[in-house]
Coordinates of C-alpha atoms and ligand atoms in Angstrom, one line a residue:
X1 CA 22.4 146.6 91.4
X2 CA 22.7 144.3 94.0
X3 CA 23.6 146.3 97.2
X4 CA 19.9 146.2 98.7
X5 CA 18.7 143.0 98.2
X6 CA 18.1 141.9 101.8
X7 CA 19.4 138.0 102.6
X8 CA 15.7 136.1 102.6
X9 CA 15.5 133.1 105.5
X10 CA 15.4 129.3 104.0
X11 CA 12.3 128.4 102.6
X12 CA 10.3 126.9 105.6
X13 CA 10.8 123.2 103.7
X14 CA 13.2 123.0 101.6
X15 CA 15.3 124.6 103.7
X16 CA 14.7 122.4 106.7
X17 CA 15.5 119.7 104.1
X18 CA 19.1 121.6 103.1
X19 CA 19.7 121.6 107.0
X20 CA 18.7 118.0 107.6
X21 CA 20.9 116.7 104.9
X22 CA 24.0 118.5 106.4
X23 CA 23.2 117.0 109.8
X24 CA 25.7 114.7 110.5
X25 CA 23.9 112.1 112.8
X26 CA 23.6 108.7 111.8
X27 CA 20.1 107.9 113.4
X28 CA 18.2 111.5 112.1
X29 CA 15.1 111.1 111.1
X30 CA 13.0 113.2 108.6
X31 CA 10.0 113.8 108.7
X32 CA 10.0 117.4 107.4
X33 CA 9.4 117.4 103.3
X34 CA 6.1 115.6 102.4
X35 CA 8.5 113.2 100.0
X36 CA 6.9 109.3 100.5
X37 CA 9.9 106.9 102.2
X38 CA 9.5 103.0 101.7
X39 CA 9.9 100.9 105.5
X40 CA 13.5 101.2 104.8
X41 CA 13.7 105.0 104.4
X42 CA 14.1 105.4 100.8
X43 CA 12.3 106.8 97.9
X44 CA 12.1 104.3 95.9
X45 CA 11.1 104.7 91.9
X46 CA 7.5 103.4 91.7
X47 CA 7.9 99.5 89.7
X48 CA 5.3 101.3 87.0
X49 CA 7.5 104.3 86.4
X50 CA 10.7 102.4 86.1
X51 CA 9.2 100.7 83.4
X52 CA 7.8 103.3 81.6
X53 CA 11.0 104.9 81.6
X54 CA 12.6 102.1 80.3
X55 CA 10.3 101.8 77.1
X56 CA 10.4 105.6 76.8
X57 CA 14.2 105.6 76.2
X58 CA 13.7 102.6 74.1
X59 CA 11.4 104.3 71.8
X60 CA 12.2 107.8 71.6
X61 CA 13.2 109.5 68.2
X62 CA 13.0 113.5 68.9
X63 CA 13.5 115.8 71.7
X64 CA 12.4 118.5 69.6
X65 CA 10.1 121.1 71.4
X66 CA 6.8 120.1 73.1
X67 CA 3.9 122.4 72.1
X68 CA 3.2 125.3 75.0
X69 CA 0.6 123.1 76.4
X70 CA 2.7 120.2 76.8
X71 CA 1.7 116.4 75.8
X72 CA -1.8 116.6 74.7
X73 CA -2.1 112.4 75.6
X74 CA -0.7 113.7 79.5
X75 CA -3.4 116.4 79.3
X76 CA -6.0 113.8 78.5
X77 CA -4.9 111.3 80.7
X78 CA -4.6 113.7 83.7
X79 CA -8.1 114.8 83.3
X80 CA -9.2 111.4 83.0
X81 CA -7.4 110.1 86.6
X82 CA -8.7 113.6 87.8
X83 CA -12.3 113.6 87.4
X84 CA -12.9 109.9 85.6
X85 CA -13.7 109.5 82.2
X86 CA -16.9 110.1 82.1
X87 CA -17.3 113.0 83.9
X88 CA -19.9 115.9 82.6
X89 CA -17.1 118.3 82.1
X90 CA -15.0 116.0 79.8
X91 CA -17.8 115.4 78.2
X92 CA -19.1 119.0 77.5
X93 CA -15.8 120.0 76.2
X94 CA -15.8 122.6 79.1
X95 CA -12.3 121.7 80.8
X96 CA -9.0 122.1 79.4
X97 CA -5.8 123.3 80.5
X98 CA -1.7 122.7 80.3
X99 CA 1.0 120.5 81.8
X100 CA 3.2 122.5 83.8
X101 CA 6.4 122.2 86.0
X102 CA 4.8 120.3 89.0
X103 CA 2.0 121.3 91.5
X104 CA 3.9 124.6 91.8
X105 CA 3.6 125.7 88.0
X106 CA 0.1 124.7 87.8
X107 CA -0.6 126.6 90.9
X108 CA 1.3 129.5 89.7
X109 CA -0.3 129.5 85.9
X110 CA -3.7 129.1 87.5
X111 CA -2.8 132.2 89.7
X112 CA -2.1 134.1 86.5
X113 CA -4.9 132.9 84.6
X114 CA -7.0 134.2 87.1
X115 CA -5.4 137.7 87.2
X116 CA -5.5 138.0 83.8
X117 CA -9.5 137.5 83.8
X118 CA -10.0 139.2 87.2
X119 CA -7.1 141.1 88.7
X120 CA -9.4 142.3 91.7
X121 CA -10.0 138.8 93.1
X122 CA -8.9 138.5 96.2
X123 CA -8.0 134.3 97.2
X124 CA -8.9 133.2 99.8
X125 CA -6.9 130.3 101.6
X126 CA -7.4 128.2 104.3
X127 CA -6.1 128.2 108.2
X128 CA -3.3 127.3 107.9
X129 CA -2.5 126.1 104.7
X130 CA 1.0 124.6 102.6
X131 CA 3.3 127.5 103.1
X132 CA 4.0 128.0 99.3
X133 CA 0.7 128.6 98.8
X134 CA 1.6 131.8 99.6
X135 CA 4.3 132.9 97.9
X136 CA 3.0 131.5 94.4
X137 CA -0.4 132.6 94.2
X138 CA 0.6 136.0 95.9
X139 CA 3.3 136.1 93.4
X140 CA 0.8 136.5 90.8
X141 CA 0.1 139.9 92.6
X142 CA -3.5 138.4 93.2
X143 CA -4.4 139.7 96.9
X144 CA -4.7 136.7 99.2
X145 CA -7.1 136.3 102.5
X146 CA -7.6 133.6 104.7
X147 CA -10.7 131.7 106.1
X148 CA -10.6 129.0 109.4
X149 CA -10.3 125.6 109.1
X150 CA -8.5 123.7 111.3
X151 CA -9.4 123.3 114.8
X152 CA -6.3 122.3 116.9
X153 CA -8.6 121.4 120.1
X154 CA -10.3 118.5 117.9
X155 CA -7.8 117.7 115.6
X156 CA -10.2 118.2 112.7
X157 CA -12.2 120.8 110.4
X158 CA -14.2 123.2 111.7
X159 CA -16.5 123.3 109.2
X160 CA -19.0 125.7 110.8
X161 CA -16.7 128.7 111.3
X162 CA -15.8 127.7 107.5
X163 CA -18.6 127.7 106.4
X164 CA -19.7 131.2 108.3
X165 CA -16.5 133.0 106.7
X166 CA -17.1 131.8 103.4
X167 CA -20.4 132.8 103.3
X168 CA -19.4 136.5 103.3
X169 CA -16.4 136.0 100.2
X170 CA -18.5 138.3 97.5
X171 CA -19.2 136.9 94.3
X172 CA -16.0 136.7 91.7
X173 CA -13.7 136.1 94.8
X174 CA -11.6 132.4 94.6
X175 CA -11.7 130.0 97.2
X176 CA -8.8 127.5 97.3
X177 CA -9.3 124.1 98.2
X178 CA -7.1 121.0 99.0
X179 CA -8.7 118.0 97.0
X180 CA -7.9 115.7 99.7
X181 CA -5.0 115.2 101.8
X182 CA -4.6 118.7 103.6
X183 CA -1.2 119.9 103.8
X184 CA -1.0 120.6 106.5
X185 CA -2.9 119.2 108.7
X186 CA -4.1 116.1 107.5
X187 CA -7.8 117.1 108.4
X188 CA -10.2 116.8 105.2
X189 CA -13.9 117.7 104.4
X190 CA -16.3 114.5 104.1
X191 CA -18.1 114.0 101.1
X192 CA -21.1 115.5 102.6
X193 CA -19.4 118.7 103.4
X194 CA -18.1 118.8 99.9
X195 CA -21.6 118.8 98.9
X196 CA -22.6 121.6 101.1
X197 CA -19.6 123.8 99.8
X198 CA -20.8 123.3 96.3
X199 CA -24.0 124.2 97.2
X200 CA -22.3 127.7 98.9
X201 CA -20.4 128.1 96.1
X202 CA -23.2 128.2 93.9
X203 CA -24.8 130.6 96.6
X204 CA -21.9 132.9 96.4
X205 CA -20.4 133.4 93.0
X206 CA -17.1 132.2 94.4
X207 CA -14.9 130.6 91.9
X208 CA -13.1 127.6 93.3
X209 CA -9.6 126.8 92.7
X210 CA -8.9 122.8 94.2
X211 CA -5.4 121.9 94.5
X212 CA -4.8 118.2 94.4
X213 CA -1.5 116.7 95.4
X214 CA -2.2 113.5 96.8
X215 CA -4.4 111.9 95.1
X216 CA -4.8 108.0 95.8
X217 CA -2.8 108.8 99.1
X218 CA -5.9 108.5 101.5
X219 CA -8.5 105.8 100.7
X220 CA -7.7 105.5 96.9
X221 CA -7.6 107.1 93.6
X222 CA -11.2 107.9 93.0
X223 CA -12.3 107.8 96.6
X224 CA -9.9 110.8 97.5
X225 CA -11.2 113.0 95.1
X226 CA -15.1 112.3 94.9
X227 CA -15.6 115.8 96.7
X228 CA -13.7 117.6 94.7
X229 CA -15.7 115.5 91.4
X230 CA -19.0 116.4 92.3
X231 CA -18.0 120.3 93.4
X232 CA -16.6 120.3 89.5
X233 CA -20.0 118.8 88.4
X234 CA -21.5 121.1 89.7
X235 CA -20.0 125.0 89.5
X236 CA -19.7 126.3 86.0
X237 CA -16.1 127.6 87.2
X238 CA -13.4 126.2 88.4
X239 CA -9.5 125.9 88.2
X240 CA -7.8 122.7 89.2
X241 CA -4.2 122.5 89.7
X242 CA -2.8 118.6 90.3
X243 CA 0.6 117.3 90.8
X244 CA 1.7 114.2 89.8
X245 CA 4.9 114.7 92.2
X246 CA 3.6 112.1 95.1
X247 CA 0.8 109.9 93.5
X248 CA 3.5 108.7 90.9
X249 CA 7.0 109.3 93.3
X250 CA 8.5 111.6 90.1
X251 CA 9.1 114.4 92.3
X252 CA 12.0 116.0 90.8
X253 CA 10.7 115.4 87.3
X254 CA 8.0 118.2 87.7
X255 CA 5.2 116.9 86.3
X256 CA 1.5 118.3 87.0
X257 CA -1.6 120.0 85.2
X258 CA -3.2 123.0 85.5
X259 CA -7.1 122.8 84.0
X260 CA -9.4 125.5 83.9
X261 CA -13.2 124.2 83.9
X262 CA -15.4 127.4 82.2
X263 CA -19.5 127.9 81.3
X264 CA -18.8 126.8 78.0
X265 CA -16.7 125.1 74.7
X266 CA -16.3 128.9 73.6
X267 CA -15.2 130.3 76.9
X268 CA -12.7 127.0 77.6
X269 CA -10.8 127.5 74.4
X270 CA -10.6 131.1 75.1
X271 CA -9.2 130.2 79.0
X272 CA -6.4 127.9 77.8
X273 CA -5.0 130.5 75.2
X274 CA -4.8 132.7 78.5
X275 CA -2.9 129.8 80.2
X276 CA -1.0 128.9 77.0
X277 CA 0.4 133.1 77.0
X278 CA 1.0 132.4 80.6
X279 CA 2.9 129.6 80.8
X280 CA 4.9 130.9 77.0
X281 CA 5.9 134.2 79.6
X282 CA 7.2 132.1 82.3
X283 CA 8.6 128.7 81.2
X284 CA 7.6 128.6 77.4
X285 CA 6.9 124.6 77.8
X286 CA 7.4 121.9 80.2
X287 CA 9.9 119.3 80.8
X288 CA 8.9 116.3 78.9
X289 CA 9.9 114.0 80.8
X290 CA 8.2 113.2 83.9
X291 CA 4.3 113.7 82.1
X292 CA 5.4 111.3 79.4
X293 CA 6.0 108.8 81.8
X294 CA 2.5 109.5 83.7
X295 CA 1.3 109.7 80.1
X296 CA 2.6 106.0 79.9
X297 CA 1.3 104.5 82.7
X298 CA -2.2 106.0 82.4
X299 CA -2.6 104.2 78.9
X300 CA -1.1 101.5 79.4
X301 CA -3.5 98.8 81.2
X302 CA -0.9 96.7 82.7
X303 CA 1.2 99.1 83.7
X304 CA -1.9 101.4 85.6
X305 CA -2.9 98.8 87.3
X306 CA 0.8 97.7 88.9
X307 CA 0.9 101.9 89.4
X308 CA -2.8 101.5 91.1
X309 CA -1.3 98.4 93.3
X310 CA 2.0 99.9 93.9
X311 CA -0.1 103.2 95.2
X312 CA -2.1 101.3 97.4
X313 CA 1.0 99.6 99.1
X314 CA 2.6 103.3 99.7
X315 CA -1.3 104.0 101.6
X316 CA -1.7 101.2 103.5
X317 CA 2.2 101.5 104.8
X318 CA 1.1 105.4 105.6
X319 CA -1.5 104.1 107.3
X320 CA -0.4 101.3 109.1
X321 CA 2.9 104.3 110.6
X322 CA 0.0 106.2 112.2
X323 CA -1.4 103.7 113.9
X324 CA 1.7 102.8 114.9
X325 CA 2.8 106.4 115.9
X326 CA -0.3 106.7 118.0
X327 CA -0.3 103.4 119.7
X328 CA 3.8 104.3 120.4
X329 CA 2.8 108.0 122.0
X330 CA 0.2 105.9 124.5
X331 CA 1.0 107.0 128.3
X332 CA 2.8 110.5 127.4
X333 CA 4.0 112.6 129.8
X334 CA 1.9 115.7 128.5
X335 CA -1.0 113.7 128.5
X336 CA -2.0 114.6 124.9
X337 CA -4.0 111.7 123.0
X338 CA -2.2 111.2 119.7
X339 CA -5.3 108.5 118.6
X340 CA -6.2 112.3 116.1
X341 CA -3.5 110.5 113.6
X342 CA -5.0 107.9 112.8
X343 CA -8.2 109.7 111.6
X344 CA -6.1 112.5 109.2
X345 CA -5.5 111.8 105.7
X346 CA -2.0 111.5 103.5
X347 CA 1.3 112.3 104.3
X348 CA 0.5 115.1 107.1
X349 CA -0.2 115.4 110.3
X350 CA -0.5 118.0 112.7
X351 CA 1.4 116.9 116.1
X352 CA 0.0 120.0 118.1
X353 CA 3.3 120.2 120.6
X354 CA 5.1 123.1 121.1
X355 CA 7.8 125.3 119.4
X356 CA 10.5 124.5 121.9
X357 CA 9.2 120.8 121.7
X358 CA 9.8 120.9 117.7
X359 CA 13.2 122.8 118.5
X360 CA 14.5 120.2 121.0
X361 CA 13.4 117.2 119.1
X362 CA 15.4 118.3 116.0
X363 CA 18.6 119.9 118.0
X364 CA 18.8 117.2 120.6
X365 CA 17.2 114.2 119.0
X366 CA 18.0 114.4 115.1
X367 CA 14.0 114.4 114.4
X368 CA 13.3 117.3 111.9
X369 CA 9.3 118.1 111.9
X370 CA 8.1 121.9 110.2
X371 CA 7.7 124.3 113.0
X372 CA 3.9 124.0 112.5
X373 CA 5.0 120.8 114.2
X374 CA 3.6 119.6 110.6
X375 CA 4.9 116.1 110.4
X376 CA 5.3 113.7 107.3
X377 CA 3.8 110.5 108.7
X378 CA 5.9 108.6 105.3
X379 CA 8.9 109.5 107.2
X380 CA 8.1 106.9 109.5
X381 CA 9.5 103.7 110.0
X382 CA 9.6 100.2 111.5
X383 CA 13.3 100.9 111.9
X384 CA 12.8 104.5 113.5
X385 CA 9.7 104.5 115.5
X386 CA 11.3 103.7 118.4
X387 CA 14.1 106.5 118.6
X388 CA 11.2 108.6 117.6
X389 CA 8.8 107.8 120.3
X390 CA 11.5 107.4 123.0
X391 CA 12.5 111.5 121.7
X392 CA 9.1 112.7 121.9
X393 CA 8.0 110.9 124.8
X394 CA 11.3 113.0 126.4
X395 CA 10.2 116.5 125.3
X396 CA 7.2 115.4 126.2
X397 CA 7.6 114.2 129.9
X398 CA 6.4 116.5 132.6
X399 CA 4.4 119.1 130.0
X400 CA 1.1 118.0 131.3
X401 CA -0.4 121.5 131.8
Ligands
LIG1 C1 5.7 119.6 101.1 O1 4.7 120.2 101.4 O2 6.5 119.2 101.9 C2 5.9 119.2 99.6 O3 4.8 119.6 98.9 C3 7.2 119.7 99.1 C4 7.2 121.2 98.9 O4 7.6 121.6 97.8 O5 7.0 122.0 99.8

């Protein structure tokens, strides 16, 4: 059965994790998977989430099956921190959806969802985008397409040949969307240029599908996702897939949502019975686990509010490393002005050097980046920014064009 299964290559980042771990070096540094580290390189379990966990073992009686839709309070909660509690959606009863295993599941049960209703759509993605976009929403056997986005000569969006290519997706295609944070690259839309998407959207009939991943990992928890709140005010369609992986450090736990906003009560209910089926073919439930504990901390005052604090620590620390990165990259030999990281958002950044650059800095330095030279500005530290910007101000040395 077995004789023509070809041997696939690593995944592009887990599997530069897997071959980081088995590096040997004392001084490596990662800054491959988007996973947050704390100034001393670790991963720490967020003060709310220990807690949480704490009372949750404390308290539990059962661990009898969840429904298919997982923990309706999660569900709640989630669309609460996702659009604020007063949104019109919420409000109209016009948004409702399933906890799933992580940003993946959610990405992957929205995928389905969408076949199921329209198997023609075609998705269109952006230039570049996070490489397991790919594989998951393809995997549905939807078609997928790409439009620009990035610019690498500014460092930022280039909203007009955006804008020009999504102007000709036909009506009943699916645009995805990163609600803030842009894996890759770092480089989000401005509020104002979510407003004019909407507006295109509206123009178009295309449906859009936002996924959001790092939420409260830019400017803050409803900052980051104002765009992405008004778009969803706006469209009568949309699916919105959120992990709770980063914003709450449970990344092994697999929490995250999938919600699907439709026209109407009637046509929402009908939508999450399509999601339920899904996710019953796949998974049948979720893990409890990690969505009881966001369930937890979402409800519980106190505890929010040292998640909120705690959250704003991990930012300011990201932001405070690419300041620092930049001002350390000052007077390279290629002549390239690294000041671009301090304007991006999240985790990512784009360093824009080249494939041998990326290869020599992980072979001869330790320093694992993705060969889109993506790097995880978390995986900066006090401790390791100067081995890092003494290795790329080598590779760098003498590449001036
Ligand atoms: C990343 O982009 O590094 C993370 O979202 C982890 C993953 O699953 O790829």
């Amino acid at each position: 059965m077995f004789d023509e299964l070809p041997l696939l290559p690593p995944d592009p980042i887990l599997g530069l994790l897997s071959r980081f771990r088995a590096d040997p070096r004392e001084g490596k540094i990662d800054l491959g998977v988007g996973v947050y580290q704390d100034e001393e390189g670790r991963t720490p379990v967020m003060r709310a989430v220990r807690e949480a966990e704490a009372r949750l073992l404390d308290t539990q009686t059962t661990k009898t099956y969840l429904g298919i839709a997982g923990d309706p309070e999660f569900n709640t909660r989630m669309l609460g921190m996702l659009l604020g509690d007063d949104h019109a959606a919420l409000k109209d009863g016009r948004i409702h959806g399933v906890q799933t295993t992580g940003g993946c599941g959610a990405l992957r049960i929205g995928a389905e969802v969408i076949r199921r209703a329209r198997p023609a759509a075609r998705v269109w993605v952006s230039t570049p985008t996070w490489a397991n976009h790919m594989p998951l929403i393809g995997g549905s056997g939807l078609q997928i397409l790409e439009y620009p986005y990035y610019d690498p000569s500014t460092h930022g969006v280039d909203f007009g040949a955006m804008m020009s290519a999504l102007e000709k997706v036909p009506a009943g295609d699916v645009v995805l969307l990163h609600g803030c944070c842009h894996n890759p690259t770092g480089a989000d839309l401005t509020l104002a240029q979510w407003k004019e998407l909407t507006a295109l959207a509206l123009r178009a009939g295309f449906t859009p599908y936002i996924d959001t991943a790092y939420q409260g990992l830019a400017d803050g928890v409803d900052e980051d996702v104002a765009g992405m709140r008004h778009m969803m005010s706006e469209v009568p369609e949309c699916v919105l897939a959120a992990s709770c992986s980063k914003n709450f450090g449970i990344y092994r736990e697999r929490a995250g949502g999938v919600y699907f906003l439709a026209a109407n009560r009637e046509r929402a209910e009908a939508v999450l019975s399509n999601a339920m089926a899904a996710a019953r073919q796949i998974w049948s439930m979720p893990p409890a686990h990690g969505a009881a504990v966001v369930a937890h901390i979402l409800g519980d005052a106190t505890l929010r509010a040292d998640w909120l604090a705690e959250l704003a620590e991990v930012r300011g620390r990201i932001a405070a490393m690419r300041e620092l990165l930049a001002r350390s990259l000052a007077g390279n030999g290629a002549g390239i002005d690294f000041g671009f990281v301090t304007q991006q958002k999240g985790m990512f950044s784009f360093l824009g050097i080249t494939p041998a650059q990326v290869t020599r800095l992980r072979e001869e330095f330790g320093v694992y980046m993705l060969d889109s030279t993506r790097i995880n500005v978390a995986g900066i530290t006090p401790r390791n920014i100067d081995p890092l910007a003494s290795a790329l101000h080598a590779v760098l040395a003498g590449a001036a064009a």
